[in-house]
Amino acid sequence: MSDMPIVSPFVPWVPTPNRKRRHVLDLDDFSAAEIIDVLDAATSMKEVLGRSVPQVPILRGRTVVNVFYEESTRTRMSFELAARTLSAATMSMTAKGSSVEKGESLIDTIRTIQALGADIIVIRHGESGAPYLAAQHFKGSIINAGDGRHAHPSQALLDLFTIRERLGELKGLNVTIVGDILHSRVARSNIWGMLRCGMNVTLCAPSTLIGDVRMWQETFPTLKISYDLDAIIPDTDVLMGLRLQKERMQAGLLPALREYSTYFGINQTRIDNLPDHAIVMHPGPMNEGVEIMPEAADSPRSVIEAQVTNGVAVRMALLYRLSGEATA
Ligand code: CP
């Protein structure tokens, strides 16, 4: 059976507060209240993770399956740890080494995993919209663990959790997202979540890596765009660097990596020019020496390792939120 066309995920869903959630496909259908609920639940989950026996029976009897068509270290391992901590049975599949290599379609793969008893599928795919297609053919719940350049909602939620943990609140904070915006699903999901939570977001990149400026302005009227990182650093509370996604990049978008680092890299001088309370983030994996210098990644301002640690609690909170609807 061939796959149906993947629906466009770029049309935002309207948030419907209090709706019982079945899938987590992006943050565009999360209200601010639901985001805060997830962050509060993640705070409780973090307390569970700190116990001598970190396990609770919330997902006992349920099966969570990781289905990864693209590489991952943080997202895959933290979803697995999150599911196990909630007492779920876990299975995982990567495209490499599976029947995907024999040509099995996404829909048939999802139906096969359903036949094996999955309740929740966590899926990463190189094509934007693939998790939406999976959601149309699966009776349980789908969590998008990153689709093409479209969305990475669990990453955005763990970023929001880490910001709130470090700075105490979200509303009114000035966030600068610097780097390869064009190819970044992390940026897109963060923009939805941050704006919903009342944060002020500025995108900063060379014009070739910003994307369609008119689309940004029409979709997010309050979003700011800057091409001058040094000018906005002194007003930045949260500086988020993004990885240069060379694997998705067409030739010619960057004349030279060294020039890119000079104008848009996070280095010690730029860290020194941030306000005293400001934090530096990066979703990982990093190209150290390109978009962030080693001294910046390891500086006291850096919360990059905390982001990874918090990913487990936030993903537990997401699995918990879906648990009521997850039975096929
Ligand atoms: N941030 C992130 O998605 O990292 P991985 O690709 O290692 O999962």
CSV table of C-alpha atoms and ligand atoms in Angstrom, one decimal:
chain,number,residue,atom,x,y,z
A,1,MET,CA,0.0,0.0,0.0
A,2,SER,CA,1.5,3.4,-0.9
A,3,ASP,CA,1.4,6.3,1.4
A,4,MET,CA,-1.3,9.0,0.9
A,5,PRO,CA,0.0,12.6,0.4
A,6,ILE,CA,1.2,14.1,3.6
A,7,VAL,CA,-1.2,16.8,4.8
A,8,SER,CA,0.3,20.3,5.1
A,9,PRO,CA,1.3,20.8,8.7
A,10,PHE,CA,2.0,24.5,8.2
A,11,VAL,CA,-1.6,25.6,8.8
A,12,PRO,CA,-1.9,26.3,12.5
A,13,TRP,CA,-4.5,24.5,14.6
A,14,VAL,CA,-6.7,26.7,16.7
A,15,PRO,CA,-6.0,26.2,20.4
A,16,THR,CA,-9.0,24.7,22.2
A,17,PRO,CA,-8.4,25.0,25.9
A,18,ASN,CA,-9.6,22.0,28.0
A,19,ARG,CA,-9.9,19.7,25.0
A,20,LYS,CA,-8.7,16.3,26.0
A,21,ARG,CA,-5.5,15.8,24.1
A,22,ARG,CA,-4.9,12.8,21.9
A,23,HIS,CA,-1.8,13.8,19.9
A,24,VAL,CA,1.2,16.1,20.4
A,25,LEU,CA,2.0,17.2,16.8
A,26,ASP,CA,3.2,20.8,17.4
A,27,LEU,CA,2.6,23.6,19.9
A,28,ASP,CA,0.3,25.5,17.6
A,29,ASP,CA,-2.8,23.9,19.2
A,30,PHE,CA,-1.5,24.4,22.8
A,31,SER,CA,-3.0,27.3,24.7
A,32,ALA,CA,-0.7,29.1,27.3
A,33,ALA,CA,-2.7,27.4,30.0
A,34,GLU,CA,-2.0,23.9,28.6
A,35,ILE,CA,1.7,24.7,28.2
A,36,ILE,CA,1.9,25.8,31.9
A,37,ASP,CA,0.0,22.6,32.9
A,38,VAL,CA,2.6,20.5,31.1
A,39,LEU,CA,5.5,22.5,32.7
A,40,ASP,CA,3.9,22.1,36.2
A,41,ALA,CA,3.5,18.3,35.6
A,42,ALA,CA,7.1,18.2,34.5
A,43,THR,CA,8.1,19.8,37.8
A,44,SER,CA,6.4,16.8,39.6
A,45,MET,CA,8.0,14.4,37.2
A,46,LYS,CA,11.4,15.9,38.0
A,47,GLU,CA,10.8,15.2,41.7
A,48,VAL,CA,10.0,11.5,40.7
A,49,LEU,CA,13.3,11.3,38.8
A,50,GLY,CA,15.2,12.5,42.0
A,51,ARG,CA,13.8,9.6,44.1
A,52,SER,CA,16.0,6.6,45.1
A,53,VAL,CA,13.7,4.4,43.0
A,54,PRO,CA,12.5,6.6,40.2
A,55,GLN,CA,9.5,4.8,38.9
A,56,VAL,CA,5.7,5.4,39.1
A,57,PRO,CA,2.9,3.2,37.6
A,58,ILE,CA,1.2,5.8,35.5
A,59,LEU,CA,1.7,3.9,32.2
A,60,ARG,CA,1.7,0.3,33.6
A,61,GLY,CA,0.2,-2.0,31.0
A,62,ARG,CA,0.8,0.6,28.2
A,63,THR,CA,3.3,0.3,25.3
A,64,VAL,CA,5.3,3.2,24.0
A,65,VAL,CA,7.1,2.8,20.7
A,66,ASN,CA,9.9,5.0,19.4
A,67,VAL,CA,9.9,5.1,15.6
A,68,PHE,CA,12.9,7.1,14.3
A,69,TYR,CA,13.5,7.6,10.6
A,70,GLU,CA,16.2,10.2,11.4
A,71,GLU,CA,19.2,10.1,13.8
A,72,SER,CA,18.7,11.2,17.4
A,73,THR,CA,20.5,10.9,20.7
A,74,ARG,CA,18.7,13.1,23.2
A,75,THR,CA,15.1,12.8,22.1
A,76,ARG,CA,15.1,9.1,21.5
A,77,MET,CA,16.9,8.2,24.8
A,78,SER,CA,14.9,10.6,26.9
A,79,PHE,CA,11.5,9.4,25.6
A,80,GLU,CA,12.6,5.9,26.3
A,81,LEU,CA,13.7,6.8,29.8
A,82,ALA,CA,10.5,8.8,30.4
A,83,ALA,CA,8.3,5.8,29.3
A,84,ARG,CA,10.2,3.4,31.5
A,85,THR,CA,10.1,5.7,34.5
A,86,LEU,CA,6.3,5.7,34.0
A,87,SER,CA,6.3,1.9,33.9
A,88,ALA,CA,5.4,1.5,30.2
A,89,ALA,CA,6.6,-1.3,28.1
A,90,THR,CA,8.9,0.2,25.4
A,91,MET,CA,10.0,-0.8,21.9
A,92,SER,CA,12.0,1.1,19.4
A,93,MET,CA,12.6,1.0,15.7
A,94,THR,CA,14.9,2.9,13.4
A,95,ALA,CA,14.5,3.1,9.7
A,96,LYS,CA,17.9,1.7,9.2
A,97,GLY,CA,17.8,-2.1,9.8
A,98,SER,CA,14.0,-2.3,9.6
A,99,SER,CA,11.6,-3.2,6.7
A,100,VAL,CA,11.6,0.5,5.8
A,101,GLU,CA,14.8,-0.4,3.9
A,102,LYS,CA,12.8,-3.0,1.9
A,103,GLY,CA,10.4,-0.2,0.9
A,104,GLU,CA,7.6,-0.6,3.5
A,105,SER,CA,5.5,2.6,3.6
A,106,LEU,CA,5.0,4.8,6.6
A,107,ILE,CA,1.3,3.8,6.8
A,108,ASP,CA,2.1,0.1,6.7
A,109,THR,CA,4.8,0.6,9.3
A,110,ILE,CA,2.3,2.4,11.6
A,111,ARG,CA,-0.3,-0.3,11.1
A,112,THR,CA,2.3,-3.0,11.9
A,113,ILE,CA,3.3,-1.3,15.1
A,114,GLN,CA,-0.4,-0.9,16.0
A,115,ALA,CA,-0.9,-4.7,15.4
A,116,LEU,CA,1.9,-5.3,17.9
A,117,GLY,CA,-0.1,-3.5,20.6
A,118,ALA,CA,1.4,0.0,20.7
A,119,ASP,CA,-0.6,2.7,22.6
A,120,ILE,CA,1.7,5.7,22.0
A,121,ILE,CA,4.1,6.2,19.0
A,122,VAL,CA,6.9,8.7,19.3
A,123,ILE,CA,7.9,9.4,15.7
A,124,ARG,CA,10.8,11.4,14.1
A,125,HIS,CA,10.8,11.7,10.3
A,126,GLY,CA,12.7,13.7,7.8
A,127,GLU,CA,9.5,14.8,6.0
A,128,SER,CA,7.4,17.7,7.4
A,129,GLY,CA,3.9,16.4,8.2
A,130,ALA,CA,4.8,12.7,8.5
A,131,PRO,CA,3.5,12.5,12.1
A,132,TYR,CA,0.2,14.0,10.9
A,133,LEU,CA,-0.1,11.2,8.4
A,134,ALA,CA,0.7,8.7,11.1
A,135,ALA,CA,-2.0,10.2,13.3
A,136,GLN,CA,-4.6,9.5,10.6
A,137,HIS,CA,-3.8,5.8,10.6
A,138,PHE,CA,-3.2,5.0,14.2
A,139,LYS,CA,-5.8,4.4,16.9
A,140,GLY,CA,-3.6,5.5,19.8
A,141,SER,CA,-1.6,8.7,20.3
A,142,ILE,CA,1.2,10.2,18.2
A,143,ILE,CA,4.0,12.4,19.6
A,144,ASN,CA,6.0,14.3,17.0
A,145,ALA,CA,9.7,13.9,17.9
A,146,GLY,CA,10.7,16.2,15.0
A,147,ASP,CA,9.4,16.2,11.4
A,148,GLY,CA,11.6,17.8,8.7
A,149,ARG,CA,12.0,21.5,9.3
A,150,HIS,CA,8.4,21.8,10.6
A,151,ALA,CA,8.1,21.1,14.4
A,152,HIS,CA,9.7,19.6,17.5
A,153,PRO,CA,7.2,20.3,20.2
A,154,SER,CA,8.8,18.3,23.1
A,155,GLN,CA,12.1,20.2,22.5
A,156,ALA,CA,10.2,23.5,22.7
A,157,LEU,CA,8.5,22.5,26.0
A,158,LEU,CA,11.7,21.4,27.6
A,159,ASP,CA,13.2,24.7,26.5
A,160,LEU,CA,10.3,26.6,28.2
A,161,PHE,CA,10.6,24.4,31.3
A,162,THR,CA,14.4,25.2,31.5
A,163,ILE,CA,13.8,28.9,31.0
A,164,ARG,CA,11.1,29.0,33.7
A,165,GLU,CA,13.3,26.9,36.1
A,166,ARG,CA,16.3,29.3,35.7
A,167,LEU,CA,14.5,32.7,35.3
A,168,GLY,CA,11.4,32.1,37.3
A,169,GLU,CA,8.8,33.2,34.8
A,170,LEU,CA,8.2,33.3,31.0
A,171,LYS,CA,6.0,36.4,30.4
A,172,GLY,CA,7.9,39.5,29.3
A,173,LEU,CA,11.3,37.8,28.7
A,174,ASN,CA,13.2,38.8,25.6
A,175,VAL,CA,14.4,35.7,23.7
A,176,THR,CA,16.9,35.9,20.8
A,177,ILE,CA,16.9,32.8,18.6
A,178,VAL,CA,20.1,32.9,16.5
A,179,GLY,CA,21.3,30.7,13.7
A,180,ASP,CA,19.8,28.5,11.0
A,181,ILE,CA,16.2,29.5,11.4
A,182,LEU,CA,15.3,28.4,7.8
A,183,HIS,CA,15.8,24.7,8.6
A,184,SER,CA,14.9,24.7,12.3
A,185,ARG,CA,11.9,22.8,13.6
A,186,VAL,CA,13.1,23.7,17.1
A,187,ALA,CA,12.7,27.4,16.2
A,188,ARG,CA,9.2,27.0,14.8
A,189,SER,CA,7.8,25.1,17.8
A,190,ASN,CA,9.6,27.5,20.2
A,191,ILE,CA,8.1,30.5,18.4
A,192,TRP,CA,4.5,29.1,18.9
A,193,GLY,CA,5.1,28.3,22.5
A,194,MET,CA,7.1,31.4,23.5
A,195,LEU,CA,4.6,33.8,21.9
A,196,ARG,CA,1.7,32.0,23.5
A,197,CYS,CA,3.4,32.4,26.9
A,198,GLY,CA,3.8,36.2,26.4
A,199,MET,CA,7.6,36.2,25.6
A,200,ASN,CA,9.2,38.6,23.1
A,201,VAL,CA,10.9,36.7,20.4
A,202,THR,CA,13.6,38.0,17.9
A,203,LEU,CA,15.0,35.8,15.1
A,204,CYS,CA,18.6,36.6,14.1
A,205,ALA,CA,20.4,35.1,11.2
A,206,PRO,CA,21.9,36.0,7.8
A,207,SER,CA,19.1,36.8,5.4
A,208,THR,CA,19.7,33.5,3.5
A,209,LEU,CA,18.9,31.5,6.7
A,210,ILE,CA,15.9,33.5,8.0
A,211,GLY,CA,13.4,32.1,5.6
A,212,ASP,CA,10.3,33.9,4.2
A,213,VAL,CA,10.2,37.2,6.1
A,214,ARG,CA,6.6,38.0,4.9
A,215,MET,CA,5.4,34.6,6.1
A,216,TRP,CA,6.9,35.2,9.5
A,217,GLN,CA,5.4,38.6,9.8
A,218,GLU,CA,1.9,37.5,8.6
A,219,THR,CA,1.9,34.4,10.9
A,220,PHE,CA,3.4,36.1,13.9
A,221,PRO,CA,2.8,39.9,13.8
A,222,THR,CA,4.8,40.5,17.1
A,223,LEU,CA,7.8,38.5,16.0
A,224,LYS,CA,10.9,40.6,15.4
A,225,ILE,CA,13.7,39.9,12.9
A,226,SER,CA,17.3,41.2,13.2
A,227,TYR,CA,20.4,40.8,11.2
A,228,ASP,CA,22.7,42.3,13.9
A,229,LEU,CA,23.3,40.0,16.9
A,230,ASP,CA,25.5,42.5,18.7
A,231,ALA,CA,22.8,45.2,18.7
A,232,ILE,CA,20.3,43.0,20.4
A,233,ILE,CA,22.5,41.1,22.9
A,234,PRO,CA,22.3,43.7,25.7
A,235,ASP,CA,18.5,43.3,25.8
A,236,THR,CA,18.4,39.5,25.6
A,237,ASP,CA,17.4,37.4,28.6
A,238,VAL,CA,17.5,34.1,26.7
A,239,LEU,CA,20.0,33.5,23.9
A,240,MET,CA,19.2,30.4,22.0
A,241,GLY,CA,21.7,29.2,19.4
A,242,LEU,CA,20.7,26.8,16.6
A,243,ARG,CA,22.7,24.2,14.8
A,244,LEU,CA,23.7,24.9,11.2
A,245,GLN,CA,21.8,22.0,9.6
A,246,LYS,CA,24.3,21.2,6.8
A,247,GLU,CA,22.3,18.0,6.0
A,248,ARG,CA,19.3,20.1,5.0
A,249,MET,CA,21.2,23.0,3.5
A,250,GLN,CA,21.4,23.8,-0.2
A,251,ALA,CA,24.7,25.0,-1.6
A,252,GLY,CA,25.2,28.7,-1.6
A,253,LEU,CA,23.3,29.6,1.6
A,254,LEU,CA,26.5,30.5,3.4
A,255,PRO,CA,29.6,31.9,1.7
A,256,ALA,CA,31.9,30.9,4.5
A,257,LEU,CA,31.6,29.2,7.9
A,258,ARG,CA,34.2,31.5,9.4
A,259,GLU,CA,32.3,34.6,8.4
A,260,TYR,CA,29.1,33.1,9.8
A,261,SER,CA,30.8,32.5,13.1
A,262,THR,CA,32.2,36.0,13.2
A,263,TYR,CA,28.8,37.6,12.8
A,264,PHE,CA,26.4,35.1,14.3
A,265,GLY,CA,28.4,32.8,16.5
A,266,ILE,CA,27.9,32.7,20.3
A,267,ASN,CA,31.4,33.6,21.7
A,268,GLN,CA,32.8,34.9,25.0
A,269,THR,CA,32.5,38.5,24.0
A,270,ARG,CA,28.8,38.2,23.3
A,271,ILE,CA,28.3,36.3,26.5
A,272,ASP,CA,30.0,39.1,28.4
A,273,ASN,CA,27.6,41.6,26.8
A,274,LEU,CA,24.5,39.8,27.9
A,275,PRO,CA,22.7,41.0,31.0
A,276,ASP,CA,24.0,39.4,34.2
A,277,HIS,CA,21.0,37.1,34.6
A,278,ALA,CA,20.8,35.9,31.0
A,279,ILE,CA,21.1,32.3,30.0
A,280,VAL,CA,22.5,30.6,26.9
A,281,MET,CA,20.7,27.6,25.3
A,282,HIS,CA,21.2,25.2,22.4
A,283,PRO,CA,19.0,22.2,21.6
A,284,GLY,CA,22.0,20.1,20.5
A,285,PRO,CA,23.8,18.5,18.8
A,286,MET,CA,26.2,21.5,18.6
A,287,ASN,CA,28.7,22.4,15.9
A,288,GLU,CA,31.2,23.7,18.4
A,289,GLY,CA,33.4,26.4,16.8
A,290,VAL,CA,30.7,27.3,14.3
A,291,GLU,CA,27.4,28.5,15.9
A,292,ILE,CA,28.7,28.3,19.4
A,293,MET,CA,32.3,28.4,20.8
A,294,PRO,CA,33.4,25.8,23.3
A,295,GLU,CA,33.9,28.5,26.0
A,296,ALA,CA,30.3,29.7,25.5
A,297,ALA,CA,28.9,26.2,25.6
A,298,ASP,CA,30.8,25.5,28.9
A,299,SER,CA,30.2,28.9,30.5
A,300,PRO,CA,28.3,29.4,33.7
A,301,ARG,CA,25.5,31.0,31.6
A,302,SER,CA,25.0,27.8,29.6
A,303,VAL,CA,22.0,25.7,30.5
A,304,ILE,CA,22.6,23.2,27.6
A,305,GLU,CA,23.1,20.2,29.9
A,306,ALA,CA,20.1,21.2,32.0
A,307,GLN,CA,18.0,21.2,28.8
A,308,VAL,CA,19.0,17.5,28.2
A,309,THR,CA,18.2,16.5,31.8
A,310,ASN,CA,14.9,18.4,31.8
A,311,GLY,CA,13.9,16.6,28.6
A,312,VAL,CA,13.2,13.4,30.5
A,313,ALA,CA,10.8,15.1,33.0
A,314,VAL,CA,9.0,17.1,30.2
A,315,ARG,CA,8.6,14.0,28.1
A,316,MET,CA,7.2,12.1,31.1
A,317,ALA,CA,4.7,15.0,31.5
A,318,LEU,CA,3.7,14.7,27.8
A,319,LEU,CA,3.2,10.9,28.1
A,320,TYR,CA,1.2,11.4,31.2
A,321,ARG,CA,-1.0,13.9,29.5
A,322,LEU,CA,-1.8,11.5,26.7
A,323,SER,CA,-2.3,8.5,29.0
A,324,GLY,CA,-6.0,8.9,29.3
A,325,GLU,CA,-6.5,8.7,25.5
A,326,ALA,CA,-3.8,6.3,24.6
A,327,THR,CA,-5.6,3.0,24.6
A,328,ALA,CA,-6.3,1.8,21.1
B,1,CP,N1,17.7,18.3,20.2
B,1,CP,C1,17.5,17.1,19.6
B,1,CP,O1,16.5,16.9,19.0
B,1,CP,O2,18.6,16.3,19.7
B,1,CP,P1,18.7,14.8,19.1
B,1,CP,O3,18.7,15.0,17.6
B,1,CP,O4,19.9,14.2,19.6
B,1,CP,O5,17.4,14.1,19.5
